Coordinates of C-alpha atoms and ligand atoms in Angstrom, one line a residue:
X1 CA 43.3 -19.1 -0.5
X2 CA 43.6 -16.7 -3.9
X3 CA 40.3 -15.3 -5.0
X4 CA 38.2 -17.2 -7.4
X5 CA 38.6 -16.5 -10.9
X6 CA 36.2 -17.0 -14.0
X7 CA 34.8 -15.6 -17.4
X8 CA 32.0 -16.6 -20.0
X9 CA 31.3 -15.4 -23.4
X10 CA 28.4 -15.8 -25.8
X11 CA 28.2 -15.2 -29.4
X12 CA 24.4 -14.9 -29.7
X13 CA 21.4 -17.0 -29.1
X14 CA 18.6 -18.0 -31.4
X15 CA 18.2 -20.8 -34.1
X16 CA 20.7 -22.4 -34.4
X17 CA 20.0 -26.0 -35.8
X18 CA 21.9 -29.3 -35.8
X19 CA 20.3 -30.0 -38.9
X20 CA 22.2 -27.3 -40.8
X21 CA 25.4 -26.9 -39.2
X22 CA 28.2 -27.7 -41.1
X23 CA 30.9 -29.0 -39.6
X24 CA 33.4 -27.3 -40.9
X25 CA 31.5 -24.0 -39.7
X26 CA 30.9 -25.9 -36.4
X27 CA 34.6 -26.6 -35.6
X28 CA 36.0 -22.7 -37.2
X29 CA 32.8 -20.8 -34.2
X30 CA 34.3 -23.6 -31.7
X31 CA 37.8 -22.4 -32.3
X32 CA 36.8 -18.8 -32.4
X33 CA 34.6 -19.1 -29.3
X34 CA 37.7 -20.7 -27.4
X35 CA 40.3 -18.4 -28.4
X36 CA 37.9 -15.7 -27.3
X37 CA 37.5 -17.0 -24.1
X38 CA 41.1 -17.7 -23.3
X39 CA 42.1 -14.2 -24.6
X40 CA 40.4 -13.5 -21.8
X41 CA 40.9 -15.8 -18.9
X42 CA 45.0 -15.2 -19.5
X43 CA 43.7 -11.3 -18.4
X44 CA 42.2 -12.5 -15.1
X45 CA 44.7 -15.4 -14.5
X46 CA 47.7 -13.0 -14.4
X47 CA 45.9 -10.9 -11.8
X48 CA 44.7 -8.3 -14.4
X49 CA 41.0 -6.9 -13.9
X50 CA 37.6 -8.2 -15.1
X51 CA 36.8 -4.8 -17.5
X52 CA 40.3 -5.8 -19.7
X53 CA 39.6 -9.4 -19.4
X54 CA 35.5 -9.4 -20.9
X55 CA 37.0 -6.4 -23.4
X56 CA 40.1 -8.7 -24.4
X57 CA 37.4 -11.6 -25.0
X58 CA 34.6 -9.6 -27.0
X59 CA 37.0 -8.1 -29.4
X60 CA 38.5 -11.8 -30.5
X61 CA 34.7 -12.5 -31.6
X62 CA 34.7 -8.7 -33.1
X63 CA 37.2 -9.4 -35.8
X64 CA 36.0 -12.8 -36.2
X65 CA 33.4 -12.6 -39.2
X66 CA 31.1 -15.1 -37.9
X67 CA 30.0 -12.9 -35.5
X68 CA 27.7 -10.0 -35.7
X69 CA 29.7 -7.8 -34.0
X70 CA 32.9 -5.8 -35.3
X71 CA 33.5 -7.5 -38.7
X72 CA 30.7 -9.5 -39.9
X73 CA 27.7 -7.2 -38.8
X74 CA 24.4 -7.1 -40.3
X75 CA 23.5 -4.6 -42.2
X76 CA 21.2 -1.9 -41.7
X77 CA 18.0 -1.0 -44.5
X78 CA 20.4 1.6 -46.4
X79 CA 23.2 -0.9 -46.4
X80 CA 25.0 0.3 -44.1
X81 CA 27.0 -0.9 -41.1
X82 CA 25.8 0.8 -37.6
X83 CA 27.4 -0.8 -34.3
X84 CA 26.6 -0.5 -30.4
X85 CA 28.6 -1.6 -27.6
X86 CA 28.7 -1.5 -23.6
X87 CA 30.7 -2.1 -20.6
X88 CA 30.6 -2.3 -17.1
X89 CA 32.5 -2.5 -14.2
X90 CA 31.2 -3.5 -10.9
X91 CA 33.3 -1.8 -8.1
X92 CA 32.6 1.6 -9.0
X93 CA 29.3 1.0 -11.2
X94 CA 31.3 2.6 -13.9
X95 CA 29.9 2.2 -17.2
X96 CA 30.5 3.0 -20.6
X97 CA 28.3 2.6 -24.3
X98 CA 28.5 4.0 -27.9
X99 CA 25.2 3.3 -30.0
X100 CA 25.5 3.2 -34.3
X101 CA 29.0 3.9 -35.0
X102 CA 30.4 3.1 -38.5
X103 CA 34.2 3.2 -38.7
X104 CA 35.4 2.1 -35.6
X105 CA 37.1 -1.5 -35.6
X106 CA 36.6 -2.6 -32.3
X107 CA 33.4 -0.8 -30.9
X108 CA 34.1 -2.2 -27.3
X109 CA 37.9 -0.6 -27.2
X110 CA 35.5 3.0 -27.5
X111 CA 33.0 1.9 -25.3
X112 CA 35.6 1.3 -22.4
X113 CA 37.5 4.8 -23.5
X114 CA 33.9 6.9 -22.6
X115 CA 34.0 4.8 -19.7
X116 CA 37.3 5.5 -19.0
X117 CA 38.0 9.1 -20.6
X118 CA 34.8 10.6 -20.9
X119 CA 32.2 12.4 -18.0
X120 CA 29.2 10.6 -19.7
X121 CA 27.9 7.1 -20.2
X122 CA 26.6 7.0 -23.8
X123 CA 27.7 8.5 -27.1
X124 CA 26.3 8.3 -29.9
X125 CA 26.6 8.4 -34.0
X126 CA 29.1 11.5 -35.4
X127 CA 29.6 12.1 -31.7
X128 CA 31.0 9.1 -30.7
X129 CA 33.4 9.0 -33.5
X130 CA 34.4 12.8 -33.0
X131 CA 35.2 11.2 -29.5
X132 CA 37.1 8.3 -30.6
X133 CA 39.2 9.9 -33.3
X134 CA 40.1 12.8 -30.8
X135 CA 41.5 9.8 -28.6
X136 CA 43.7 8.4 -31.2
X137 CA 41.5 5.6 -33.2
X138 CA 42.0 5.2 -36.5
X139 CA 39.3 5.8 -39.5
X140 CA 37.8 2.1 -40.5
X141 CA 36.2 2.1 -43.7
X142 CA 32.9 0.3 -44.0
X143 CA 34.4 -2.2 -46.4
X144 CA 36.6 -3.9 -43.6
X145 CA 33.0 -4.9 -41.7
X146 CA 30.8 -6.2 -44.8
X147 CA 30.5 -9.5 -45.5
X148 CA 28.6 -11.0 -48.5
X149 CA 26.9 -13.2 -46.3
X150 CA 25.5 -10.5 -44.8
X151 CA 24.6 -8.6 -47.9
X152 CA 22.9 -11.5 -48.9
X153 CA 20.6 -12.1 -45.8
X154 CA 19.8 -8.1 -46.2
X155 CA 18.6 -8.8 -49.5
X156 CA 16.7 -11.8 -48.6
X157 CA 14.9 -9.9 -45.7
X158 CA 14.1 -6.8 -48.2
X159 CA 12.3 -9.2 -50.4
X160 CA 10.4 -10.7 -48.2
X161 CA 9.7 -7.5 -46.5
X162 CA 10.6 -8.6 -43.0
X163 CA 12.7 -6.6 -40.0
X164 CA 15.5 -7.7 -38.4
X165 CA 15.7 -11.5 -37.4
X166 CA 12.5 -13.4 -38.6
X167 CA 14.5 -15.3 -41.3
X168 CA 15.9 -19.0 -41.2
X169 CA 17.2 -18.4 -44.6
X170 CA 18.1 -22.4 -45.1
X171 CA 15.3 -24.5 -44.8
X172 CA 16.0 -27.0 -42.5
X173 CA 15.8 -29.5 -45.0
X174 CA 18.2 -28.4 -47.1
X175 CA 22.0 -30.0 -47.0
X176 CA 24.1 -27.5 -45.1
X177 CA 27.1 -26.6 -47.4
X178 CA 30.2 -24.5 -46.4
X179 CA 28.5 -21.6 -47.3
X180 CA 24.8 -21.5 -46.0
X181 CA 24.9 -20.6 -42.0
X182 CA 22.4 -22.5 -39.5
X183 CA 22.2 -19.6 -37.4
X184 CA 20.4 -16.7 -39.9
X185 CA 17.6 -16.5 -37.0
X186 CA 19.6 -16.1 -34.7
X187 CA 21.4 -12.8 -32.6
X188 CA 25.0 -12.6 -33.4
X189 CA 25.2 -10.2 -30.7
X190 CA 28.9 -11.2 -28.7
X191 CA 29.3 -10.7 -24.7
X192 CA 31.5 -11.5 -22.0
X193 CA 31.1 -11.4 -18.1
X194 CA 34.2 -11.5 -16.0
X195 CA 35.1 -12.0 -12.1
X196 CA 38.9 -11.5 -11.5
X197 CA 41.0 -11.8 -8.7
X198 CA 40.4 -8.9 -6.3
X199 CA 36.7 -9.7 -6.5
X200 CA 35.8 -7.3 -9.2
X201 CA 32.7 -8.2 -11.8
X202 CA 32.7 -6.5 -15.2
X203 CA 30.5 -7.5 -18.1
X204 CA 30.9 -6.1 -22.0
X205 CA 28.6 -6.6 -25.3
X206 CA 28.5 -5.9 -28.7
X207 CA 26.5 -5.8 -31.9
X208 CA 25.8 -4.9 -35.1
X209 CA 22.0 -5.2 -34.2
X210 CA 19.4 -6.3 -36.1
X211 CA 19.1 -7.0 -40.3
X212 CA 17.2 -4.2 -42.3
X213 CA 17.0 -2.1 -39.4
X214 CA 15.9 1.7 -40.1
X215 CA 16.4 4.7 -38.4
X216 CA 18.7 5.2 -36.7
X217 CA 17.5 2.0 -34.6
X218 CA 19.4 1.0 -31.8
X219 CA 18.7 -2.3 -29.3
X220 CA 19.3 -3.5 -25.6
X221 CA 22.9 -4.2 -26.3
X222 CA 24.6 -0.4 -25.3
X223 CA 21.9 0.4 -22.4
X224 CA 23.2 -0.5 -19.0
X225 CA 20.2 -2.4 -17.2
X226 CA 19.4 -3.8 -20.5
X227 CA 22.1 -5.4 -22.7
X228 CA 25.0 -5.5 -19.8
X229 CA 25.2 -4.7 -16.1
X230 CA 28.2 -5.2 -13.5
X231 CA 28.0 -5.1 -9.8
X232 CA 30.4 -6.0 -7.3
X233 CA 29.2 -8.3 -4.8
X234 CA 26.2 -9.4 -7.1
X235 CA 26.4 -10.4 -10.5
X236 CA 27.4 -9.4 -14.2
X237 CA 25.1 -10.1 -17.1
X238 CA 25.4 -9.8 -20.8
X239 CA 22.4 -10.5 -23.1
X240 CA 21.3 -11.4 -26.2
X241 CA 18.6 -11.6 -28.2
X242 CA 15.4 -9.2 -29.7
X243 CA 16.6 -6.1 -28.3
X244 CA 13.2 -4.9 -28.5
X245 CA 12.1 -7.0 -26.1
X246 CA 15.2 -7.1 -23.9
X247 CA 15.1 -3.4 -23.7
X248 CA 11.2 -3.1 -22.1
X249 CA 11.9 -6.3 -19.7
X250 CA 15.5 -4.7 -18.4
X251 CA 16.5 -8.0 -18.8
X252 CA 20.0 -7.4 -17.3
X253 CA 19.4 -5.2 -14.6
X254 CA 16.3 -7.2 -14.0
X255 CA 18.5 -10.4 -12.7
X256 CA 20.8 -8.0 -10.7
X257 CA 17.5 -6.9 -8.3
X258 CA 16.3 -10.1 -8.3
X259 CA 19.6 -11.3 -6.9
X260 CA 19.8 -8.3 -4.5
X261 CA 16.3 -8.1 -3.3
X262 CA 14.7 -11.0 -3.6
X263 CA 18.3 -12.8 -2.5
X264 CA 17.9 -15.5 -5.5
X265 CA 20.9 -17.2 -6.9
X266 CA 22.2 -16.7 -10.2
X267 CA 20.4 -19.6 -11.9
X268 CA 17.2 -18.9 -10.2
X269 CA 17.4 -15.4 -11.4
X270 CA 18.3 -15.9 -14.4
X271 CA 15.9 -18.6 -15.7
X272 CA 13.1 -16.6 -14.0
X273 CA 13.6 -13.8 -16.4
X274 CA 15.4 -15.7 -19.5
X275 CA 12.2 -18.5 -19.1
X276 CA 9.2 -16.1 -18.0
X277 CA 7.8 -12.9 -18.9
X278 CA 10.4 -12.7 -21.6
X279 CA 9.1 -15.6 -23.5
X280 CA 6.0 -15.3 -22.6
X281 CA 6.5 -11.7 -24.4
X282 CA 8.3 -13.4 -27.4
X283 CA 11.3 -12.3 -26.2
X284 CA 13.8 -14.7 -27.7
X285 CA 17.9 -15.1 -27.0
X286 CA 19.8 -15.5 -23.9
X287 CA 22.3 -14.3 -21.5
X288 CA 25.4 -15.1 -19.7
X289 CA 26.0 -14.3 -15.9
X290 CA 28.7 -14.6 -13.2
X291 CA 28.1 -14.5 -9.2
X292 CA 31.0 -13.3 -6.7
X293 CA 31.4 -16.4 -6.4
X294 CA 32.3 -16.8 -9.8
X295 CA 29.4 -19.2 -10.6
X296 CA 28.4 -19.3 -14.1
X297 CA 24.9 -18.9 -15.5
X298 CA 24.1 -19.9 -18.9
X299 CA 20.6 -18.8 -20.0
X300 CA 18.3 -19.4 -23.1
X301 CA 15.0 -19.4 -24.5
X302 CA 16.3 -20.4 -27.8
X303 CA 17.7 -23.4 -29.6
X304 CA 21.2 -22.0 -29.3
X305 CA 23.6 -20.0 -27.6
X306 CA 27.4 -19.6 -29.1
X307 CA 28.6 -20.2 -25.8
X308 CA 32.0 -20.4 -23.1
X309 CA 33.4 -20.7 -20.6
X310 CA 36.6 -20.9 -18.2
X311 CA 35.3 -21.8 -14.6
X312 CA 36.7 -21.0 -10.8
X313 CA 38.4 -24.6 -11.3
X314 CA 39.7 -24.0 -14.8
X315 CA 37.6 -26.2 -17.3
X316 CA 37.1 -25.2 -20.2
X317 CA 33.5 -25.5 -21.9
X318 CA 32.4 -24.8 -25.6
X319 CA 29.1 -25.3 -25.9
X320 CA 26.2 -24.2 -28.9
X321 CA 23.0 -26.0 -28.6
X322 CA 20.6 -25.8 -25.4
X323 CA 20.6 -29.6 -25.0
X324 CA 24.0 -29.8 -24.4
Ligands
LIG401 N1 20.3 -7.6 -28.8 C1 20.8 -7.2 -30.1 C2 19.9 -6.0 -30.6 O1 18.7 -6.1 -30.4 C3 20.7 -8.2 -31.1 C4 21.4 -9.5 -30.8 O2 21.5 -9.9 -29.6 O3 22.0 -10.1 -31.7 O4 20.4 -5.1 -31.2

């Protein structure tokens, strides 16, 4: 018998309404979210290994611009574009993360590279891009990621003086029209967890962060234990969500000892952390997790998760609302 095979992806959790979802924006994330996940289930199917496979997947959702990831991230206060990224593979607990990069197309290609090519873990800023250029990646200029929707969402947080997420900029009254998006509350973070064929877990996530964030901030989504986590024989996990919160709960790290310790399944762990002390903090978003056996956990405290999957048997599931 071959070794089970499977992958899932997310494309952020939050608010994401019925009520304002067009449908022609439903049906162009459905496609995007599919083509991601196939991008990288053809990596595992032809025997290659989980790490290409979840990096294959979160880079389709990277130059997708209804993603805030890659092309299509938020914006930062000063109007800039600052990204992080992770990824982890489980046999060797190798892992590798940039945090606020600006001019790099696919953040996730450089996170794998200081994985791959570097002695450290994290890089970050000027650093990371000193790195990345001296390995061959190109200059992107800032342009190629803005989006006027995202300018737009910046300008509407400024105004109203809020940070980050704590905007539904439609209400949910309104028509929803080609242009207005259902999902301003939510966290376009993208992920992918992978099991491949020699048994090997790997997860990867990306982000452009939060809107209006200052400082040089930087969330859950490049900190192994937080964001992403990968171990062989356990389970890989990619979150999403208030990085804020993610990052003091170790929300990723936090299912992996449950499930070694406390010898929980997937699901258990999972909605213990995802429906628990994380809500209860006010920490909303989600996560997506795959066993060694190549079971698939999808987890949410929100409305909505861009979500899918390819399982061990080879069904395909697109899914965005938590009711479904
Ligand atoms: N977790 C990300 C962050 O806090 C945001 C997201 O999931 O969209 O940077």
């Amino acid at each position: 018998m071959t070794q089970p095979f499977s992958i899932a992806i997310h494309g952020g959790a939050g608010t994401i309404l019925r009520s304002q979802m067009s449908d022609e924006l439903k049906l162009e994330i459905t496609q995007a979210l599919e083509k991601s996940v196939l991008a990288g289930h053809q990596v595992i199917q032809g025997g290659g290994d989980a790490l290409d496979a979840v990096v294959e997947a979160v880079k389709v959702m990277e130059d997708c611009p209804h993603f805030n990831a890659g092309k299509g991230s938020v914006l930062t206060h000063d109007e800039i574009i600052e990204m992080d990224a992770s990824v982890m593979h489980g046999r060797d607990m190798d892992a590798g993360a940039i945090a606020g990069v600006r001019h790099i197309q696919n953040p996730i290609e450089l996170a794998r590279d200081v994985m791959k090519k570097s002695d450290h873990v994290l890089l970050f800023g000027e650093g990371a891009e000193k790195f990345a250029f001296e390995h061959g990646y190109e200059y992107t200029e800032q342009d190629y990621f803005h989006t006027e929707r995202r300018y737009e969402q910046l300008q509407s947080m400024k105004e109203k003086g809020l940070f980050a997420l704590s905007e539904s900029k439609f209400p949910e009254s309104e028509t929803p029209s080609q242009t207005q998006y259902p999902d301003d509350k939510k966290f376009g973070t993208v992920g992918a967890v992978a099991l491949d064929q020699q048994g090997n877990l790997a997860a990867a996530t990306s982000t452009g962060g939060v809107t209006n964030k200052k400082y040089g901030r930087v969330g859950d989504s490049p900190i192994i234990g937080a964001g992403t986590i990968a171990e062989n024989g356990n389970v890989a996990v990619s979150t999403t969500g208030m990085g804020e919160f993610f990052l003091r709960k170790m929300v990723a790290g936090d299912v992996a000892a449950r499930m070694r310790y406390l010898k929980e399944d997937v699901h258990t762990a999972c909605e213990h952390i995802i429906q628990g002390e994380l809500k209860t903090m006010g920490g909303e978003g989600g996560l997506i997790a795959i066993d060694q056996q190549g079971d698939i956990h999808f987890g949410m405290n929100s409305s909505g998760m861009y979500r899918a999957s390819v399982d061990t048997r080879g069904n395909v599931e697109v899914k965005i609302y938590a009711d479904e």
